[in-house]
CSV table of C-alpha atoms in Angstrom, one decimal:
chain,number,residue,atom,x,y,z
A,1,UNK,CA,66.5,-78.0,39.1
A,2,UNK,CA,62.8,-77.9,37.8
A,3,UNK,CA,61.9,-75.2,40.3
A,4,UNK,CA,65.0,-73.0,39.5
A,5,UNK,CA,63.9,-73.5,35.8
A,6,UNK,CA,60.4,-72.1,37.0
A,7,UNK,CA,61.8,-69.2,38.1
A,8,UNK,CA,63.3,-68.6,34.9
A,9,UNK,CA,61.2,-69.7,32.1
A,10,UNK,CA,57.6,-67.7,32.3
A,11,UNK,CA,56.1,-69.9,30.4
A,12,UNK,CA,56.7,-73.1,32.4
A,13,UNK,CA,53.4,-72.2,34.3
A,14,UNK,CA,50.9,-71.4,31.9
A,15,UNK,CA,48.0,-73.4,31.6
A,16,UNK,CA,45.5,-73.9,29.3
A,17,UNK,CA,43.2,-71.3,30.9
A,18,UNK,CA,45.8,-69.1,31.0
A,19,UNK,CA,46.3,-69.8,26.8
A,20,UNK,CA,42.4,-69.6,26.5
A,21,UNK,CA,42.4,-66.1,28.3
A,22,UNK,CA,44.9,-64.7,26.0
A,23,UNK,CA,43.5,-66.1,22.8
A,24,UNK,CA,39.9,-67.5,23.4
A,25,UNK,CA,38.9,-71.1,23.1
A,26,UNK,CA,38.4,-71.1,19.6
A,27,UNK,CA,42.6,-69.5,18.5
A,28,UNK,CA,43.4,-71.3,21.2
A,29,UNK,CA,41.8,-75.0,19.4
A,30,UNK,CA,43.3,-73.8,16.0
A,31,UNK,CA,46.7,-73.6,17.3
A,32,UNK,CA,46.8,-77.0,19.1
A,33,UNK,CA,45.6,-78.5,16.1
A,34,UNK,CA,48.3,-76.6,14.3
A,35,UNK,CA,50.8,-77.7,16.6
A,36,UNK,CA,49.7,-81.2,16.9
A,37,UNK,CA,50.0,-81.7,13.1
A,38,UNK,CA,54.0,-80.2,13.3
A,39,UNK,CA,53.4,-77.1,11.9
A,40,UNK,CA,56.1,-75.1,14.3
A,41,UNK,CA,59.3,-75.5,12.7
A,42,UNK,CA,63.0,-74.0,13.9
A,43,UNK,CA,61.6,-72.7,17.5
A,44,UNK,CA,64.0,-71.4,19.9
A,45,UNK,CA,64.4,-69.4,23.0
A,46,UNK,CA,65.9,-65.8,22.5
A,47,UNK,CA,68.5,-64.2,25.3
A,48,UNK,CA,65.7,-61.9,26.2
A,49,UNK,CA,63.4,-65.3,26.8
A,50,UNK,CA,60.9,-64.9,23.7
A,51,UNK,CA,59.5,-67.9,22.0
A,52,UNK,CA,60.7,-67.5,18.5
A,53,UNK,CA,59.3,-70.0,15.0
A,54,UNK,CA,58.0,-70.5,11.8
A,55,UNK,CA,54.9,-71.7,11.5
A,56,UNK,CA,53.1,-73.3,8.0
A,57,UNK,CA,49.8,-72.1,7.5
A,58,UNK,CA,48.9,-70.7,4.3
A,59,UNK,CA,52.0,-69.4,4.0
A,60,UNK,CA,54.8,-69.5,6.1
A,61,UNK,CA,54.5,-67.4,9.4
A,62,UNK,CA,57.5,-65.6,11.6
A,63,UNK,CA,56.0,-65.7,15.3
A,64,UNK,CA,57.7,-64.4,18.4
A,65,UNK,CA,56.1,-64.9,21.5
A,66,UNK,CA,57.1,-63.0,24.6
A,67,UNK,CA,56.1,-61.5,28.1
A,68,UNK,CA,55.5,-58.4,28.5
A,69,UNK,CA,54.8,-56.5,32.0
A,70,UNK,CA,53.7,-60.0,33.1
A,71,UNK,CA,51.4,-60.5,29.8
A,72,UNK,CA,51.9,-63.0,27.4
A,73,UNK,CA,52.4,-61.0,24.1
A,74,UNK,CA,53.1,-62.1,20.4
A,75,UNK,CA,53.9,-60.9,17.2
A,76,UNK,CA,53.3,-62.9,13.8
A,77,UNK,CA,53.2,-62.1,10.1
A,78,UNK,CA,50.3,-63.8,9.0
A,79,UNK,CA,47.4,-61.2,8.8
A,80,UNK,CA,45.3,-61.7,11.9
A,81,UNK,CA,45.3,-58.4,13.8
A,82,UNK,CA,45.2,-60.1,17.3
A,83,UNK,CA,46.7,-63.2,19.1
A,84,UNK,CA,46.6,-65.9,16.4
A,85,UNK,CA,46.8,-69.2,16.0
A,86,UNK,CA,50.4,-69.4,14.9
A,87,UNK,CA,50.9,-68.0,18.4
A,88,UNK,CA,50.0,-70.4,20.7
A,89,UNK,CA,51.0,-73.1,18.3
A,90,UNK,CA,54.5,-72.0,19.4
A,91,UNK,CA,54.1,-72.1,23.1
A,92,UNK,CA,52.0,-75.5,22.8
A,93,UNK,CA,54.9,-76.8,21.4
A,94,UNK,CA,57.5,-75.2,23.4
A,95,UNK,CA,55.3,-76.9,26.4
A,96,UNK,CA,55.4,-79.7,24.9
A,97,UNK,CA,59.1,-80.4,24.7
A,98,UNK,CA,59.9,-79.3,28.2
């Protein structure tokens, strides 16, 4: 079953590099720490496999994560203009609870 769920899930195989070459080391910190202190509330897996969540920060965040062509892609409303933090909090925790 785990390797059938491989085949299914893209995100079962990410690794940290591959979260460090989407975000950078330091987004990539920020939303560990975010995830570790249970920040990423209501997360769920859409029918089209996206990674979906809120996320406290100063406010509270919609995030979708989601593959695109192969690349890991998000989409957030905080106000960061590229991959954020409330990003890879939601696939650190989604990793997590595999």
């Amino acid at each position: 079953m785990p390797s059938e769920q491989k085949k299914t899930d893209p995100f079962v195989g990410l690794t940290w590099n591959d979260l460090t070459a989407w975000a950078g080391n330091k987004i990539v910190s920020r939303g560990k720490n975010y995830q570790q202190n249970g920040y990423v509330k209501d997360l769920a897996r859409t029918p089209d496999d996206s990674l979906v969540a809120w996320v406290e920060g100063t406010e509270r965040y919609a995030t979708q994560v989601f593959f695109e062509d192969d690349d890991l892609e998000s989409i957030c409303s905080c106000p960061y203009w590229d991959t954020c933090k409330h990003a890879v909090a939601v696939v650190v925790e989604y990793l997590e609870n595999l």
